[in-house]
């Protein structure tokens, strides 16, 4: 039993060291691949520059490598392509607010639909007139006969 506890403690220490140790900086090729994954292909638009096989995507990949080799940071390279093509070149919207707009629209739509269905159901429900005194007396007599 003490050996198992010692082994678990050693394993936990190794995991902690791995989590705390800083990661090695990405290579230039890894940086180029990451930037290419984040940019939209101008020709096919449904794929990233890294996934696309078009000539335009290949040219953009070359430009990314050239700019990184010239000493520009990944942020500067992204800013270059945004300045050249506009915000649509980015596959992910720059603001997290853009991700919440469809969710908010869906919630509002469900709320409006629920309100509309309730309003329609309440308006369509027939209103029963109050029973007359004679009918109430007859119903009471019939219920008393059933109970007897």
XYZ file of C-alpha atoms in Angstrom:
148
model
C 0.000 0.000 0.000
C 2.707 2.573 0.784
C 4.304 1.875 -2.606
C 1.028 2.661 -4.392
C 0.673 5.939 -2.477
C 4.268 6.888 -3.294
C 3.691 6.053 -6.966
C 0.537 8.215 -7.041
C 2.383 11.105 -5.397
C 5.229 10.802 -7.912
C 2.758 10.709 -10.801
C 0.957 13.765 -9.414
C 4.268 15.621 -9.114
C 5.113 14.817 -12.756
C 1.713 16.067 -13.902
C 2.143 19.290 -11.902
C 5.597 19.837 -13.422
C 4.183 19.394 -16.908
C 1.386 21.861 -16.235
C 3.620 24.478 -14.631
C 6.518 24.244 -17.078
C 6.254 26.889 -19.801
C 5.629 25.612 -23.287
C 8.320 25.931 -25.899
C 7.715 28.870 -28.234
C 6.135 27.796 -31.512
C 8.380 27.497 -34.533
C 7.952 29.749 -37.533
C 6.274 26.917 -39.461
C 3.812 26.339 -36.602
C 3.048 30.058 -36.463
C 2.488 30.148 -40.230
C 0.142 27.149 -40.023
C -1.818 28.738 -37.162
C -2.236 32.022 -39.054
C -3.267 30.150 -42.218
C -5.870 28.243 -40.160
C -7.387 31.553 -39.018
C -7.667 33.194 -42.461
C -10.471 32.566 -44.964
C -9.600 31.583 -48.528
C -10.639 34.462 -50.830
C -11.743 32.052 -53.581
C -13.666 29.294 -51.819
C -14.529 31.221 -48.596
C -15.767 28.081 -46.826
C -12.231 26.854 -46.161
C -9.263 28.293 -44.389
C -6.136 29.268 -46.307
C -4.425 26.211 -44.788
C -7.105 23.825 -46.120
C -7.647 25.352 -49.540
C -5.708 24.225 -52.610
C -6.423 27.308 -54.734
C -3.689 29.504 -56.161
C -4.829 32.451 -54.033
C -4.546 30.378 -50.852
C -1.063 29.211 -51.846
C -0.025 32.814 -52.475
C -1.336 33.875 -49.053
C 0.521 30.991 -47.381
C 3.735 32.160 -49.089
C 3.117 35.739 -47.948
C 2.594 34.549 -44.375
C 5.909 32.681 -44.393
C 7.712 35.655 -45.977
C 6.340 38.112 -43.427
C 7.218 35.877 -40.477
C 10.722 35.411 -41.917
C 11.020 39.204 -42.181
C 10.505 39.418 -38.416
C 6.852 40.429 -38.203
C 4.793 39.075 -35.327
C 1.740 36.865 -35.955
C -0.515 39.773 -34.893
C 1.153 42.051 -37.447
C 0.683 39.434 -40.170
C -3.030 39.080 -39.317
C -3.396 42.871 -39.269
C -1.793 43.047 -42.735
C -4.374 40.670 -44.217
C -7.269 42.408 -42.411
C -6.087 45.736 -43.821
C -5.814 44.232 -47.297
C -9.025 42.136 -47.433
C -11.171 43.464 -44.583
C -12.558 41.765 -41.454
C -14.236 38.991 -43.482
C -10.810 37.387 -44.090
C -10.856 36.212 -40.462
C -12.676 32.900 -40.013
C -13.543 33.739 -36.391
C -15.184 37.067 -35.635
C -12.880 39.426 -33.753
C -15.482 40.231 -31.087
C -17.028 37.563 -28.829
C -20.255 39.566 -29.035
C -20.694 38.266 -32.574
C -21.069 34.716 -31.198
C -23.890 35.776 -28.855
C -26.051 37.513 -31.460
C -27.441 34.261 -32.977
C -28.077 32.833 -29.504
C -29.945 35.977 -28.451
C -31.981 35.920 -31.670
C -32.921 32.288 -31.047
C -33.996 32.960 -27.447
C -36.046 35.998 -28.494
C -37.651 33.986 -31.299
C -38.628 31.177 -28.928
C -40.076 33.741 -26.487
C -42.144 35.425 -29.216
C -43.397 32.038 -30.459
C -44.421 30.992 -26.934
C -46.207 34.318 -26.393
C -48.015 34.002 -29.725
C -49.110 30.416 -29.028
C -50.412 31.322 -25.559
C -52.274 34.353 -26.873
C -53.837 32.299 -29.661
C -54.847 29.498 -27.322
C -56.402 31.885 -24.801
C -58.351 33.701 -27.521
C -59.557 30.449 -29.095
C -60.779 28.879 -25.849
C -64.587 29.040 -25.778
C -66.063 30.812 -22.829
C -68.808 28.710 -21.290
C -71.795 30.672 -20.027
C -72.647 30.281 -16.379
C -75.223 27.528 -15.956
C -78.693 28.656 -15.135
C -80.163 27.935 -11.751
C -82.418 25.166 -13.122
C -79.505 23.358 -14.767
C -77.443 23.578 -11.576
C -80.309 22.136 -9.568
C -80.709 19.271 -12.047
C -76.991 18.512 -11.921
C -76.998 18.526 -8.126
C -79.999 16.141 -8.066
C -78.293 13.750 -10.503
C -75.067 13.735 -8.494
C -77.042 13.027 -5.302
C -78.801 10.118 -7.021
C -75.450 8.680 -8.083
C -74.067 8.948 -4.564
C -77.112 7.188 -3.036
